[in-house]
Short mmCIF file of C-alpha atoms in Angstrom, two decimals:
data_model
loop_
_atom_site.label_atom_id
_atom_site.label_comp_id
_atom_site.label_asym_id
_atom_site.label_seq_id
_atom_site.Cartn_x
_atom_site.Cartn_y
_atom_site.Cartn_z
CA MET W 7 123.23 147.34 123.97
CA GLU W 8 120.44 145.55 125.82
CA THR W 9 120.85 145.37 129.60
CA GLN W 10 120.75 141.87 131.10
CA ILE W 11 117.96 141.60 133.67
CA LYS W 12 119.19 140.47 137.07
CA SER W 13 117.59 137.98 139.42
CA THR W 14 116.06 139.26 142.63
CA PRO W 15 115.86 137.28 145.89
CA ARG W 16 112.17 136.76 145.14
CA ASP W 17 113.03 135.24 141.76
CA VAL W 18 115.53 132.85 143.32
CA PHE W 19 113.03 131.83 145.99
CA THR W 20 110.24 131.29 143.45
CA TYR W 21 112.29 129.22 141.01
CA LEU W 22 113.88 127.11 143.72
CA LEU W 23 110.47 126.42 145.25
CA VAL W 24 108.80 125.56 141.95
CA THR W 25 111.68 123.20 141.12
CA ALA W 26 111.55 121.55 144.54
CA THR W 27 107.79 121.06 144.34
CA LEU W 28 108.17 119.63 140.82
CA TYR W 29 110.68 117.03 142.04
CA ALA W 30 108.54 116.17 145.06
CA SER W 31 105.41 115.84 142.91
CA VAL W 32 107.17 113.59 140.40
CA GLY W 33 108.63 111.39 143.16
CA SER W 34 105.28 111.08 144.97
CA PHE W 35 103.43 110.32 141.75
CA LEU W 36 105.87 107.56 140.79
CA ALA W 37 105.73 106.08 144.30
CA LEU W 38 101.95 106.05 144.00
CA VAL W 39 102.08 104.33 140.61
CA PHE W 40 104.58 101.76 141.93
CA ALA W 41 102.23 100.94 144.83
CA TYR W 42 99.29 100.50 142.45
CA VAL W 43 101.37 98.16 140.28
CA ASP W 44 102.41 96.11 143.33
CA VAL W 45 98.82 95.83 144.53
CA THR W 46 97.51 94.88 141.09
CA PHE W 47 100.36 92.48 140.26
CA PRO W 48 101.58 91.24 143.68
CA ASP W 49 104.78 89.30 144.12
CA PRO W 50 104.07 86.33 146.44
CA LEU W 51 107.72 86.32 147.56
CA ASP W 52 107.85 89.98 148.46
CA PHE W 53 104.44 91.37 149.33
CA CYS W 54 103.55 93.57 152.29
CA TYR W 55 99.98 94.81 151.95
CA SER W 56 100.10 97.11 154.97
CA CYS W 57 103.38 98.59 153.70
CA LEU W 58 101.78 99.32 150.32
CA LEU W 59 98.80 100.96 152.01
CA ASN W 60 101.16 103.22 153.96
CA GLN W 61 103.04 104.03 150.76
CA ILE W 62 99.76 105.00 149.07
CA ARG W 63 98.76 107.15 152.05
CA TRP W 64 102.09 108.98 152.21
CA SER W 65 102.35 109.51 148.45
CA SER W 66 98.74 110.71 148.18
CA SER W 67 99.23 113.06 151.14
CA ALA W 68 102.37 114.51 149.56
CA LEU W 69 100.64 115.04 146.23
CA ILE W 70 97.60 116.65 147.86
CA VAL W 71 99.85 119.23 149.56
CA VAL W 72 102.81 119.66 147.20
CA PHE W 73 101.22 119.51 143.76
CA PRO W 74 98.77 122.43 144.32
CA VAL W 75 101.76 124.53 145.43
CA PHE W 76 103.54 123.63 142.19
CA VAL W 77 100.44 124.48 140.13
CA PHE W 78 100.04 127.81 141.91
CA LEU W 79 103.67 128.75 141.29
CA PHE W 80 103.45 127.54 137.69
CA ARG W 81 100.44 129.79 137.04
CA PHE W 82 102.12 132.66 138.88
CA LEU W 83 105.23 132.42 136.68
CA ARG W 84 103.14 132.04 133.55
CA LYS W 85 101.34 135.32 134.29
CA GLU W 86 104.64 136.98 135.12
CA TYR W 87 106.12 135.91 131.77
CA LEU W 88 103.16 137.41 129.94
CA ALA W 89 103.61 140.71 131.78
CA ASN W 90 107.44 140.67 131.69
CA PRO W 91 108.73 138.41 128.85
CA GLU W 92 112.34 139.22 129.77
CA LYS W 93 111.89 137.18 132.98
CA ARG W 94 112.22 134.05 130.86
CA GLU W 95 115.88 134.91 130.32
CA LEU W 96 116.84 134.97 133.99
CA LYS W 97 119.97 132.93 134.65
CA VAL W 98 118.53 131.24 137.73
CA ARG W 99 115.59 130.01 135.66
CA LYS W 100 117.73 128.66 132.84
CA TRP W 101 120.15 126.96 135.26
CA LEU W 102 117.30 125.15 137.01
CA VAL W 103 115.54 124.27 133.76
CA TYR W 104 118.69 122.79 132.23
CA PHE W 105 119.50 120.96 135.46
CA THR W 106 116.01 119.46 135.47
CA MET W 107 116.42 118.42 131.83
CA PHE W 108 119.79 116.87 132.72
CA LEU W 109 118.23 114.78 135.50
CA ALA W 110 115.39 113.74 133.20
CA ALA W 111 117.81 112.75 130.43
CA VAL W 112 119.98 110.72 132.82
CA THR W 113 116.84 109.02 134.18
CA ILE W 114 115.72 108.11 130.65
CA ILE W 115 119.12 106.65 129.78
CA ILE W 116 119.41 104.61 132.98
CA ASP W 117 115.79 103.47 132.70
CA LEU W 118 116.32 102.17 129.16
CA VAL W 119 119.60 100.47 130.10
CA VAL W 120 117.94 98.66 133.02
CA LEU W 121 114.97 97.71 130.82
CA ILE W 122 117.18 96.17 128.12
CA PHE W 123 119.39 94.44 130.71
CA ASN W 124 116.40 92.78 132.36
CA PHE W 125 115.01 91.83 128.95
CA TYR W 126 118.26 90.04 128.05
CA SER W 127 118.35 88.43 131.50
CA GLY W 128 114.84 87.03 131.08
CA GLU W 129 113.62 88.90 134.18
CA LEU W 130 111.24 91.30 132.47
CA THR W 131 108.14 90.74 134.62
CA THR W 132 104.90 92.67 134.23
CA ARG W 133 105.52 94.54 137.47
CA PHE W 134 109.01 95.61 136.44
CA PHE W 135 107.95 96.56 132.91
CA LEU W 136 105.08 98.77 134.14
CA LYS W 137 107.27 100.52 136.69
CA THR W 138 110.00 101.10 134.10
CA LEU W 139 107.41 102.38 131.65
CA ALA W 140 106.04 104.79 134.26
CA VAL W 141 109.49 106.23 134.99
CA LEU W 142 110.24 106.52 131.28
CA ALA W 143 106.92 108.26 130.56
CA VAL W 144 107.32 110.79 133.38
CA ALA W 145 110.97 111.53 132.55
CA LEU W 146 110.15 111.98 128.84
CA ALA W 147 107.24 114.25 129.73
CA VAL W 148 109.39 116.47 131.95
CA PHE W 149 112.27 116.60 129.45
CA GLY W 150 109.94 117.17 126.48
CA TYR W 151 108.00 119.96 128.15
CA TYR W 152 111.05 121.96 129.25
CA PHE W 153 112.77 121.42 125.88
CA TRP W 154 109.65 122.79 124.16
CA ASP W 155 109.37 125.58 126.73
CA LEU W 156 112.88 126.78 125.95
CA LYS W 157 112.14 126.87 122.23
CA LYS W 158 108.71 128.54 122.26
CA GLY W 159 108.35 132.26 121.97
CA SER W 160 107.58 134.42 124.95
CA ASP W 161 104.77 136.35 123.20
CA ASN W 162 103.14 133.52 121.30
CA TRP W 163 99.59 133.24 122.69
CA ARG W 164 99.02 129.95 120.90
CA ASP W 165 101.96 128.43 122.79
CA TRP W 166 100.62 129.80 126.06
CA ARG W 167 97.26 128.17 125.37
CA LYS W 168 99.08 124.87 124.77
CA THR W 169 100.82 125.33 128.12
CA LYS W 170 97.44 125.76 129.78
CA VAL W 171 96.15 122.58 128.15
CA ILE W 172 99.26 120.64 129.24
CA ALA W 173 98.84 121.88 132.81
CA GLY W 174 95.20 120.80 132.76
CA VAL W 175 96.03 117.31 131.50
CA VAL W 176 98.77 116.84 134.11
CA SER W 177 96.44 118.03 136.88
CA LEU W 178 93.76 115.59 135.70
CA VAL W 179 96.22 112.68 135.76
CA VAL W 180 97.34 113.58 139.29
CA ILE W 181 93.73 113.90 140.51
CA ILE W 182 92.88 110.48 139.03
CA SER W 183 95.93 108.92 140.68
CA ILE W 184 94.94 110.35 144.07
CA GLY W 185 91.34 109.23 143.58
CA ALA W 186 92.54 105.70 142.80
CA GLY W 187 94.33 105.73 146.16
CA PHE W 188 91.07 106.41 147.99
CA PHE W 189 89.44 103.64 145.95
CA ILE W 190 92.09 101.08 146.95
CA VAL W 191 92.89 102.18 150.49
CA GLY W 192 89.41 103.31 151.44
CA SER W 193 88.07 106.41 153.13
CA PRO W 194 89.65 107.78 156.34
CA ALA W 195 86.72 106.31 158.31
CA VAL W 196 87.35 102.87 156.81
CA GLN W 197 91.06 103.11 157.58
CA ARG W 198 90.32 104.09 161.18
CA ASP W 199 88.09 101.03 161.54
CA ARG W 200 90.89 98.83 160.17
CA ARG W 201 93.35 100.29 162.65
CA PHE W 202 90.93 99.52 165.47
CA ASP W 203 90.68 95.94 164.14
CA GLU W 204 94.48 95.65 164.07
CA ARG W 205 94.53 96.75 167.71
CA ARG W 206 91.88 94.14 168.55
CA VAL W 207 93.95 91.41 166.90
CA SER W 208 97.01 92.56 168.86
CA ASP W 209 95.02 92.52 172.12
CA LEU W 210 93.71 89.02 171.45
CA GLY W 211 97.23 87.81 170.77
CA ILE W 212 98.39 89.24 174.10
CA LEU W 213 95.47 87.63 175.92
CA GLN W 214 96.18 84.29 174.27
CA SER W 215 99.81 84.40 175.40
CA GLU W 216 98.82 85.33 178.95
CA ILE W 217 96.26 82.51 179.09
CA VAL W 218 98.87 79.97 177.95
CA ASN W 219 101.32 81.31 180.54
CA TYR W 220 98.62 81.08 183.20
CA TRP W 221 97.97 77.43 182.31
CA SER W 222 101.70 76.69 182.19
CA ASN W 223 102.20 78.12 185.68
CA LYS W 224 99.03 76.94 187.42
CA GLY W 225 98.05 73.85 185.47
CA ARG W 226 94.56 75.13 184.67
CA LEU W 227 92.87 77.73 182.54
CA PRO W 228 91.66 80.97 184.12
CA LEU W 229 87.96 81.10 184.84
CA GLU W 230 87.72 84.66 183.54
CA LEU W 231 90.03 87.29 182.06
CA ALA W 232 90.18 89.12 185.39
CA ASP W 233 92.22 86.17 186.73
CA LEU W 234 95.07 87.25 184.42
CA LYS W 235 95.55 90.52 186.26
CA ASN W 236 98.98 90.65 187.87
CA ASP W 237 99.79 93.43 190.32
CA ILE W 238 103.52 92.64 190.30
CA SER W 239 104.05 92.74 186.52
CA GLY W 240 101.37 95.37 186.11
CA PHE W 241 99.45 93.40 183.50
CA ALA W 242 95.73 94.07 183.14
CA PRO W 243 93.54 92.47 180.46
CA PRO W 244 93.05 94.98 177.60
CA ALA W 245 89.58 96.08 176.51
CA ASP W 246 88.15 96.92 173.12
CA PRO W 247 89.92 100.15 172.03
CA GLN W 248 86.77 101.65 170.51
CA THR W 249 83.98 100.65 172.91
CA GLN W 250 86.08 99.91 176.02
CA ALA W 251 84.03 96.75 176.47
CA PRO W 252 85.95 93.69 177.76
CA TYR W 253 86.81 90.99 175.25
CA GLU W 254 84.80 87.79 175.46
CA TYR W 255 86.55 84.75 176.95
CA ASN W 256 85.00 81.30 177.22
CA PRO W 257 86.87 78.29 178.71
CA LYS W 258 85.52 75.21 176.91
CA GLY W 259 87.53 72.42 178.49
CA PRO W 260 90.72 71.67 180.40
CA LEU W 261 92.86 72.74 177.43
CA THR W 262 90.45 74.59 175.14
CA PHE W 263 89.30 78.18 175.32
CA GLU W 264 87.68 80.77 173.08
CA LEU W 265 88.42 84.46 172.56
CA CYS W 266 85.87 86.69 170.84
CA ALA W 267 85.80 90.28 169.59
CA VAL W 268 83.57 92.46 167.42
CA PHE W 269 85.36 93.62 164.27
CA LYS W 270 84.47 96.34 161.79
CA ALA W 271 86.05 95.06 158.56
CA ASP W 272 87.18 91.93 156.75
CA SER W 273 90.85 91.00 157.06
CA ARG W 274 90.79 87.79 155.03
CA PRO W 275 93.18 87.47 152.07
CA THR W 276 90.43 87.66 149.44
CA GLN W 277 87.10 89.35 149.71
CA GLU W 278 84.12 88.60 147.51
CA GLY W 279 82.95 91.57 145.53
CA SER W 280 86.27 93.36 145.94
CA ARG W 281 87.98 94.62 142.80
CA PHE W 282 91.36 93.74 144.25
CA SER W 283 92.40 90.46 145.85
CA LYS W 284 94.84 90.75 148.72
CA PRO W 285 97.29 87.84 148.76
CA VAL W 286 98.61 86.45 152.00
CA SER W 287 101.01 89.04 153.31
CA VAL W 288 104.68 88.30 153.75
CA GLU W 289 105.16 90.77 156.57
CA PRO W 290 108.16 91.44 158.80
CA TYR W 291 108.48 90.55 162.47
CA GLY W 292 106.33 87.47 162.49
CA GLU W 293 103.36 89.05 160.73
CA PRO W 294 102.47 85.86 158.78
CA TYR W 295 101.17 84.45 162.08
CA ARG W 296 98.46 87.10 161.94
CA ASN W 297 96.68 84.87 159.41
CA ASN W 298 95.74 82.84 162.48
CA TRP W 299 93.49 85.80 163.34
CA ASP W 300 91.74 86.25 159.99
CA HIS W 301 88.26 87.60 160.54
CA GLY W 302 85.21 89.02 158.88
CA PRO W 303 83.09 91.92 160.14
CA GLY W 304 80.99 91.46 163.26
CA ARG W 305 81.45 89.12 166.23
CA VAL W 306 84.17 86.57 165.56
CA CYS W 307 85.41 83.88 167.97
CA PHE W 308 88.76 82.11 167.85
CA GLU W 309 88.98 78.69 169.47
CA ARG W 310 92.38 77.63 170.76
CA THR W 311 93.53 74.30 172.22
CA ILE W 312 96.76 74.10 174.20
CA ASP W 313 99.11 71.27 173.21
CA PRO W 314 100.49 70.02 176.56
CA ASP W 315 103.48 68.41 174.82
CA PHE W 316 104.47 71.74 173.31
CA TYR W 317 103.46 74.08 176.13
CA LYS W 318 104.70 72.13 179.15
CA LYS W 319 103.63 72.96 182.65
CA GLN W 320 106.27 74.51 184.81
CA GLU W 321 107.17 72.20 187.68
CA LYS W 322 106.99 73.71 191.13
CA PRO W 323 110.33 73.64 192.97
CA ARG W 324 110.51 71.06 195.73
CA ASP W 325 110.96 72.23 199.28
CA ALA W 326 114.47 71.62 200.62
#
């Protein structure tokens, strides 16, 4: 009678970790694909470009860290099976493999049900179809591989070569998906420049509000930004976050002024020569007003005129 091989703590650790990294890799890959679909086929009613960029960054970061761990463990187990074929019969391995197949099968069923429901409802948009297709393809791939893995022999070198080819194809797809993220989002240096530009826009918005408040309280525009300094409230005019140079302010009349800054990148909705067009963002917390600060690279000035009927002067209290 053949003795059943028992699982060691190392086996449990290895199989749990390889399963966890598989789930994390699949989830990050799908999130990355969803973001690419949303960028390529944007929904004007529900589009947040900065949110999608963050989603691409997070998903790419997760894949860069988690997927190599999965590949390393996958290769480690593959070599272990070749040296000890009986390891394929461990209960912990079969439990996790069948559980993974169960999740994949449930995902396939739900995905098809949702696809057919939306088709009958007339809501089968390109975005939804591509996302559903991505989930279906990944779930079928996971289910198909593990189903085949359970059926193949442990000492069949031809099957092991097929496994190596499959692993290479999957790795290539993941690398391409990560590379596409750098193509859309840009290099880390480009992203840092964009964050500096976002800070500049925020600073200009603060300065604009303070200038309007100054006019509302004193009935005139400040002569220079230093006039906005308030020792009681603690406000001090912000400076450029990268160069620490003061922002440019030019009063051009009793109600008109100009704020200028030097930007690194283009924030406008569409950019000539860009492969992707960025629609006007529908962002939370008043972000649509940021379109009032659209800019190109280099020195850009924003002219503002105060409407005295809208921004009324505060009347000074009369002496008793």
